[in-house]
PDB file of C-alpha atoms in Angstrom:
ATOM      1  CA  MET M 251     229.029  96.873  31.534  1.00  0.00           C
ATOM      2  CA  THR M 252     227.072  94.240  29.586  1.00  0.00           C
ATOM      3  CA  PRO M 253     224.340  93.830  32.271  1.00  0.00           C
ATOM      4  CA  LEU M 254     223.929  97.607  32.288  1.00  0.00           C
ATOM      5  CA  GLY M 255     223.451  97.632  28.508  1.00  0.00           C
ATOM      6  CA  ARG M 256     226.635  99.644  27.932  1.00  0.00           C
ATOM      7  CA  LEU M 257     228.104  96.851  25.772  1.00  0.00           C
ATOM      8  CA  GLY M 258     226.117  94.719  23.353  1.00  0.00           C
ATOM      9  CA  PRO M 259     224.424  91.527  24.547  1.00  0.00           C
ATOM     10  CA  PRO M 260     226.142  88.138  24.030  1.00  0.00           C
ATOM     11  CA  PRO M 261     226.708  86.312  21.746  1.00  0.00           C
ATOM     12  CA  GLN M 262     226.981  89.190  19.217  1.00  0.00           C
ATOM     13  CA  ALA M 263     229.209  91.252  21.509  1.00  0.00           C
ATOM     14  CA  GLU M 264     231.107  88.437  23.159  1.00  0.00           C
ATOM     15  CA  GLY M 265     234.580  89.663  24.005  1.00  0.00           C
ATOM     16  CA  ASP M 266     233.775  93.334  23.395  1.00  0.00           C
ATOM     17  CA  VAL M 267     235.354  94.249  26.717  1.00  0.00           C
ATOM     18  CA  PHE M 268     238.706  93.201  25.208  1.00  0.00           C
ATOM     19  CA  HIS M 269     238.246  95.755  22.426  1.00  0.00           C
ATOM     20  CA  VAL M 270     238.212  98.783  24.730  1.00  0.00           C
ATOM     21  CA  SER M 271     241.119 100.322  26.596  1.00  0.00           C
ATOM     22  CA  VAL M 272     241.370 100.707  30.356  1.00  0.00           C
ATOM     23  CA  GLN M 273     241.046 104.454  29.842  1.00  0.00           C
ATOM     24  CA  GLN M 274     237.808 103.964  27.887  1.00  0.00           C
ATOM     25  CA  LEU M 275     236.415 101.708  30.635  1.00  0.00           C
ATOM     26  CA  ASP M 276     237.373 104.293  33.269  1.00  0.00           C
ATOM     27  CA  ALA M 277     235.654 107.009  31.233  1.00  0.00           C
ATOM     28  CA  ALA M 278     232.529 104.843  30.910  1.00  0.00           C
ATOM     29  CA  ILE M 279     232.443 104.240  34.663  1.00  0.00           C
ATOM     30  CA  LYS M 280     232.816 107.959  35.431  1.00  0.00           C
ATOM     31  CA  GLU M 281     230.390 109.186  32.787  1.00  0.00           C
ATOM     32  CA  SER M 282     227.224 107.266  31.944  1.00  0.00           C
ATOM     33  CA  SER M 283     226.895 109.037  28.584  1.00  0.00           C
ATOM     34  CA  PHE M 284     230.215 107.603  27.292  1.00  0.00           C
ATOM     35  CA  ASP M 285     229.347 105.306  24.371  1.00  0.00           C
ATOM     36  CA  LEU M 286     231.356 102.103  24.822  1.00  0.00           C
ATOM     37  CA  ARG M 287     229.765 100.489  21.760  1.00  0.00           C
ATOM     38  CA  ALA M 288     231.149 103.276  19.557  1.00  0.00           C
ATOM     39  CA  ALA M 289     234.615 102.702  21.073  1.00  0.00           C
ATOM     40  CA  VAL M 290     234.446  98.972  20.334  1.00  0.00           C
ATOM     41  CA  THR M 291     233.731  99.265  16.585  1.00  0.00           C
ATOM     42  CA  PRO M 292     237.089 100.688  15.347  1.00  0.00           C
ATOM     43  CA  ASN M 293     239.056  98.501  17.754  1.00  0.00           C
ATOM     44  CA  ARG M 294     237.254  95.369  16.593  1.00  0.00           C
ATOM     45  CA  ALA M 295     237.983  96.324  12.960  1.00  0.00           C
ATOM     46  CA  THR M 296     241.704  96.776  13.775  1.00  0.00           C
ATOM     47  CA  TYR M 297     241.726  93.377  15.500  1.00  0.00           C
ATOM     48  CA  ALA M 298     240.055  91.702  12.487  1.00  0.00           C
ATOM     49  CA  ARG M 299     242.665  93.228  10.126  1.00  0.00           C
ATOM     50  CA  ALA M 300     245.539  92.029  12.326  1.00  0.00           C
ATOM     51  CA  LYS M 301     244.017  88.564  12.669  1.00  0.00           C
ATOM     52  CA  SER M 302     243.717  88.160   8.891  1.00  0.00           C
ATOM     53  CA  ALA M 303     247.365  89.104   8.240  1.00  0.00           C
ATOM     54  CA  LYS M 304     249.393  86.297   6.648  1.00  0.00           C
ATOM     55  CA  SER M 305     252.687  87.364   8.161  1.00  0.00           C
ATOM     56  CA  CYS M 306     254.037  89.355  11.040  1.00  0.00           C
ATOM     57  CA  PRO M 307     256.726  91.859  10.026  1.00  0.00           C
ATOM     58  CA  MET M 308     260.021  91.657  11.882  1.00  0.00           C
ATOM     59  CA  LEU M 309     260.871  95.350  11.624  1.00  0.00           C
ATOM     60  CA  ILE M 310     258.668  98.416  11.110  1.00  0.00           C
ATOM     61  CA  ASP M 311     260.067 101.949  11.041  1.00  0.00           C
ATOM     62  CA  SER M 312     258.517 105.023  12.645  1.00  0.00           C
ATOM     63  CA  ARG M 313     256.510 105.741   9.464  1.00  0.00           C
ATOM     64  CA  GLY M 314     254.907 102.311   9.402  1.00  0.00           C
ATOM     65  CA  ARG M 315     257.053 100.946   6.556  1.00  0.00           C
ATOM     66  CA  ILE M 316     257.903  97.248   6.735  1.00  0.00           C
ATOM     67  CA  LEU M 317     261.661  96.818   6.389  1.00  0.00           C
ATOM     68  CA  LYS M 318     263.102  93.693   4.768  1.00  0.00           C
ATOM     69  CA  PRO M 319     266.656  92.751   3.834  1.00  0.00           C
ATOM     70  CA  ASN M 320     267.871  93.867   0.411  1.00  0.00           C
ATOM     71  CA  LEU M 321     267.650  91.154  -2.232  1.00  0.00           C
ATOM     72  CA  VAL M 322     269.426  91.307  -5.553  1.00  0.00           C
ATOM     73  CA  GLU M 323     266.801  91.887  -8.243  1.00  0.00           C
ATOM     74  CA  GLY M 324     266.172  88.997 -10.579  1.00  0.00           C
ATOM     75  CA  GLU M 325     267.284  86.316  -8.162  1.00  0.00           C
ATOM     76  CA  PRO M 326     264.743  83.582  -9.005  1.00  0.00           C
ATOM     77  CA  GLY M 327     263.745  81.070  -6.395  1.00  0.00           C
ATOM     78  CA  ALA M 328     264.877  83.189  -3.431  1.00  0.00           C
ATOM     79  CA  LEU M 329     262.556  83.862  -0.512  1.00  0.00           C
ATOM     80  CA  VAL M 330     263.592  86.612   1.894  1.00  0.00           C
ATOM     81  CA  GLY M 331     262.819  86.443   5.579  1.00  0.00           C
ATOM     82  CA  ALA M 332     264.532  87.200   8.858  1.00  0.00           C
ATOM     83  CA  ALA M 333     267.647  85.331   9.956  1.00  0.00           C
ATOM     84  CA  ILE M 334     266.881  83.839  13.391  1.00  0.00           C
ATOM     85  CA  SER M 335     269.546  81.122  13.729  1.00  0.00           C
ATOM     86  CA  PRO M 336     272.927  81.141  11.934  1.00  0.00           C
ATOM     87  CA  GLY M 337     274.250  78.553   9.512  1.00  0.00           C
ATOM     88  CA  VAL M 338     273.546  77.179   6.052  1.00  0.00           C
ATOM     89  CA  ALA M 339     271.922  73.825   5.265  1.00  0.00           C
ATOM     90  CA  SER M 340     270.134  72.149   2.375  1.00  0.00           C
ATOM     91  CA  GLY M 341     267.433  69.537   2.315  1.00  0.00           C
ATOM     92  CA  ARG M 342     263.985  68.573   1.141  1.00  0.00           C
ATOM     93  CA  VAL M 343     261.077  70.556   2.543  1.00  0.00           C
ATOM     94  CA  ARG M 344     258.667  68.916   4.967  1.00  0.00           C
ATOM     95  CA  VAL M 345     255.660  71.187   5.588  1.00  0.00           C
ATOM     96  CA  CYS M 346     254.247  70.356   9.030  1.00  0.00           C
ATOM     97  CA  THR M 347     250.995  71.629  10.481  1.00  0.00           C
ATOM     98  CA  CYS M 348     251.166  69.909  13.862  1.00  0.00           C
ATOM     99  CA  SER M 349     253.789  68.516  16.215  1.00  0.00           C
ATOM    100  CA  THR M 350     252.888  64.903  15.372  1.00  0.00           C
ATOM    101  CA  ASP M 351     253.571  65.190  11.631  1.00  0.00           C
ATOM    102  CA  PRO M 352     256.364  62.859  10.478  1.00  0.00           C
ATOM    103  CA  ILE M 353     259.722  64.329   9.496  1.00  0.00           C
ATOM    104  CA  ALA M 354     262.664  62.335   8.152  1.00  0.00           C
ATOM    105  CA  PRO M 355     266.254  63.061   9.222  1.00  0.00           C
ATOM    106  CA  GLY M 356     267.814  65.749   7.029  1.00  0.00           C
ATOM    107  CA  GLU M 357     264.535  67.320   5.921  1.00  0.00           C
ATOM    108  CA  VAL M 358     263.899  71.041   6.355  1.00  0.00           C
ATOM    109  CA  LEU M 359     261.184  71.623   8.950  1.00  0.00           C
ATOM    110  CA  VAL M 360     258.689  74.163   7.554  1.00  0.00           C
ATOM    111  CA  ALA M 361     255.823  75.401   9.734  1.00  0.00           C
ATOM    112  CA  ILE M 362     253.729  78.468  10.426  1.00  0.00           C
ATOM    113  CA  VAL M 363     254.817  78.558  14.080  1.00  0.00           C
ATOM    114  CA  THR M 364     256.119  76.111  16.682  1.00  0.00           C
ATOM    115  CA  ASP M 365     255.666  75.603  20.408  1.00  0.00           C
ATOM    116  CA  PRO M 366     257.387  73.328  22.980  1.00  0.00           C
ATOM    117  CA  ALA M 367     255.546  70.223  21.703  1.00  0.00           C
ATOM    118  CA  TRP M 368     257.522  70.585  18.432  1.00  0.00           C
ATOM    119  CA  THR M 369     260.949  70.370  20.129  1.00  0.00           C
ATOM    120  CA  PRO M 370     261.687  66.704  19.220  1.00  0.00           C
ATOM    121  CA  MET M 371     261.189  67.560  15.516  1.00  0.00           C
ATOM    122  CA  PHE M 372     264.221  69.883  15.568  1.00  0.00           C
ATOM    123  CA  ALA M 373     266.701  67.094  16.389  1.00  0.00           C
ATOM    124  CA  GLY M 374     266.654  65.463  12.934  1.00  0.00           C
ATOM    125  CA  ALA M 375     265.829  68.516  10.826  1.00  0.00           C
ATOM    126  CA  SER M 376     268.622  70.004   8.725  1.00  0.00           C
ATOM    127  CA  ALA M 377     267.109  73.517   8.970  1.00  0.00           C
ATOM    128  CA  VAL M 378     263.948  75.355  10.009  1.00  0.00           C
ATOM    129  CA  VAL M 379     261.725  77.807   8.096  1.00  0.00           C
ATOM    130  CA  LEU M 380     258.870  79.528   9.941  1.00  0.00           C
ATOM    131  CA  GLN M 381     256.169  81.948   8.899  1.00  0.00           C
ATOM    132  CA  ILE M 382     255.805  83.661  12.281  1.00  0.00           C
ATOM    133  CA  GLY M 383     258.366  84.386  14.939  1.00  0.00           C
ATOM    134  CA  GLY M 384     261.327  86.498  15.874  1.00  0.00           C
ATOM    135  CA  ALA M 385     264.648  85.807  17.520  1.00  0.00           C
ATOM    136  CA  LEU M 386     263.006  85.013  20.870  1.00  0.00           C
ATOM    137  CA  GLN M 387     260.211  82.793  19.539  1.00  0.00           C
ATOM    138  CA  HIS M 388     260.292  79.097  20.475  1.00  0.00           C
ATOM    139  CA  GLY M 389     261.350  77.932  17.013  1.00  0.00           C
ATOM    140  CA  ALA M 390     264.319  80.320  16.940  1.00  0.00           C
ATOM    141  CA  LEU M 391     265.478  79.319  20.407  1.00  0.00           C
ATOM    142  CA  CYS M 392     265.261  75.598  19.600  1.00  0.00           C
ATOM    143  CA  ALA M 393     267.002  76.064  16.253  1.00  0.00           C
ATOM    144  CA  ARG M 394     269.926  77.839  17.923  1.00  0.00           C
ATOM    145  CA  GLU M 395     270.036  75.267  20.727  1.00  0.00           C
ATOM    146  CA  TYR M 396     270.201  72.412  18.210  1.00  0.00           C
ATOM    147  CA  GLY M 397     272.562  74.324  15.900  1.00  0.00           C
ATOM    148  CA  LYS M 398     270.109  74.414  12.981  1.00  0.00           C
ATOM    149  CA  PRO M 399     269.944  77.330  10.521  1.00  0.00           C
ATOM    150  CA  ALA M 400     266.566  79.053  10.673  1.00  0.00           C
ATOM    151  CA  VAL M 401     264.649  81.778   8.838  1.00  0.00           C
ATOM    152  CA  SER M 402     261.246  83.263   9.675  1.00  0.00           C
ATOM    153  CA  GLY M 403     258.862  85.722   8.061  1.00  0.00           C
ATOM    154  CA  ILE M 404     258.208  83.683   4.907  1.00  0.00           C
ATOM    155  CA  ASP M 405     254.683  82.808   3.754  1.00  0.00           C
ATOM    156  CA  VAL M 406     255.470  79.098   3.958  1.00  0.00           C
ATOM    157  CA  MET M 407     252.104  77.724   2.891  1.00  0.00           C
ATOM    158  CA  ALA M 408     252.107  79.729  -0.343  1.00  0.00           C
ATOM    159  CA  SER M 409     255.815  79.470  -1.157  1.00  0.00           C
ATOM    160  CA  LEU M 410     257.003  76.006  -0.134  1.00  0.00           C
ATOM    161  CA  LYS M 411     255.687  72.505  -0.752  1.00  0.00           C
ATOM    162  CA  THR M 412     256.762  69.191   0.751  1.00  0.00           C
ATOM    163  CA  GLY M 413     259.479  67.630  -1.401  1.00  0.00           C
ATOM    164  CA  MET M 414     261.066  70.813  -2.743  1.00  0.00           C
ATOM    165  CA  GLN M 415     264.842  71.030  -2.419  1.00  0.00           C
ATOM    166  CA  VAL M 416     265.919  74.228  -0.645  1.00  0.00           C
ATOM    167  CA  THR M 417     268.973  75.835   0.908  1.00  0.00           C
ATOM    168  CA  VAL M 418     268.324  77.749   4.125  1.00  0.00           C
ATOM    169  CA  ASP M 419     270.788  80.524   4.910  1.00  0.00           C
ATOM    170  CA  GLY M 420     270.268  81.480   8.543  1.00  0.00           C
ATOM    171  CA  ASN M 421     273.006  84.100   8.278  1.00  0.00           C
ATOM    172  CA  THR M 422     271.221  86.256   5.678  1.00  0.00           C
ATOM    173  CA  GLY M 423     267.577  85.159   6.066  1.00  0.00           C
ATOM    174  CA  ILE M 424     267.341  83.823   2.510  1.00  0.00           C
ATOM    175  CA  VAL M 425     265.794  80.503   1.500  1.00  0.00           C
ATOM    176  CA  ARG M 426     266.771  79.440  -2.033  1.00  0.00           C
ATOM    177  CA  ILE M 427     264.685  76.949  -3.978  1.00  0.00           C
ATOM    178  CA  ASP M 428     266.910  74.741  -6.138  1.00  0.00           C
ATOM    179  CA  GLU M 429     266.032  75.745  -9.712  1.00  0.00           C
ATOM    180  CA  SER M 430     266.601  72.414 -11.475  1.00  0.00           C
ATOM    181  CA  LEU M 431     264.551  70.529  -8.922  1.00  0.00           C
ATOM    182  CA  ARG M 432     262.030  73.370  -8.811  1.00  0.00           C
ATOM    183  CA  ARG M 433     261.323  72.987 -12.536  1.00  0.00           C
ATOM    184  CA  SER M 434     261.024  69.183 -12.405  1.00  0.00           C
ATOM    185  CA  PHE M 435     258.956  69.447  -9.214  1.00  0.00           C
ATOM    186  CA  SER M 436     256.575  71.891 -10.884  1.00  0.00           C
ATOM    187  CA  ARG M 437     255.923  69.446 -13.750  1.00  0.00           C
ATOM    188  CA  ARG M 438     254.677  66.851 -11.233  1.00  0.00           C
ATOM    189  CA  LEU M 439     252.255  69.258  -9.548  1.00  0.00           C
ATOM    190  CA  SER M 440     248.800  70.260 -10.673  1.00  0.00           C
ATOM    191  CA  ASP M 441     248.020  73.879 -11.594  1.00  0.00           C
ATOM    192  CA  ARG M 442     246.256  74.315  -8.249  1.00  0.00           C
ATOM    193  CA  ASP M 443     249.359  73.129  -6.352  1.00  0.00           C
ATOM    194  CA  LEU M 444     251.528  75.594  -8.237  1.00  0.00           C
ATOM    195  CA  GLN M 445     249.639  78.668  -7.103  1.00  0.00           C
ATOM    196  CA  GLY M 446     252.173  80.594  -5.039  1.00  0.00           C
ATOM    197  CA  VAL M 447     255.088  78.296  -5.990  1.00  0.00           C
ATOM    198  CA  GLU M 448     255.837  79.734  -9.430  1.00  0.00           C
ATOM    199  CA  ALA M 449     256.351  83.460  -8.960  1.00  0.00           C
TER     200      ALA M 449
END
């Protein structure tokens, strides 16, 4: 379609074919007046919105509402996510951004998402907290295999910092930040570090 001028020229329109449906491509093949460029625009906008999302909801109802577990109001230091591996464990947070980051035995592994290269990190971790992933995601499977409590669906980069003391409840999907350590930890951080920690 690009050589025929039906889709924009590269590099501006690179990947545009992935922003149209099979039905739209079929319609464009059958009818030369079908405007593929007009079909791409709303789909590209939807893709950009999804790509910029900070979290992926675990459950959405038929009306588009994001459903989360009930949390008792006024419970400070509690982060609510989805329970993906049962158990309860406490430890210091270790925020990891790649599979080669160091993690000490007993620390809570905190990451946006994991893949098979991260598997050795689960052995010594006391618990796992992920930003993205459901019950069948790699991190959840490894956590259950190693018997580690795990929670996902928490904005880990904004909510947790390396060194914080937390309790991960993989039965309820709640991660509790220890209040006494949270206050002393916050005094050692700069104002910039505290953005997203103090809610």
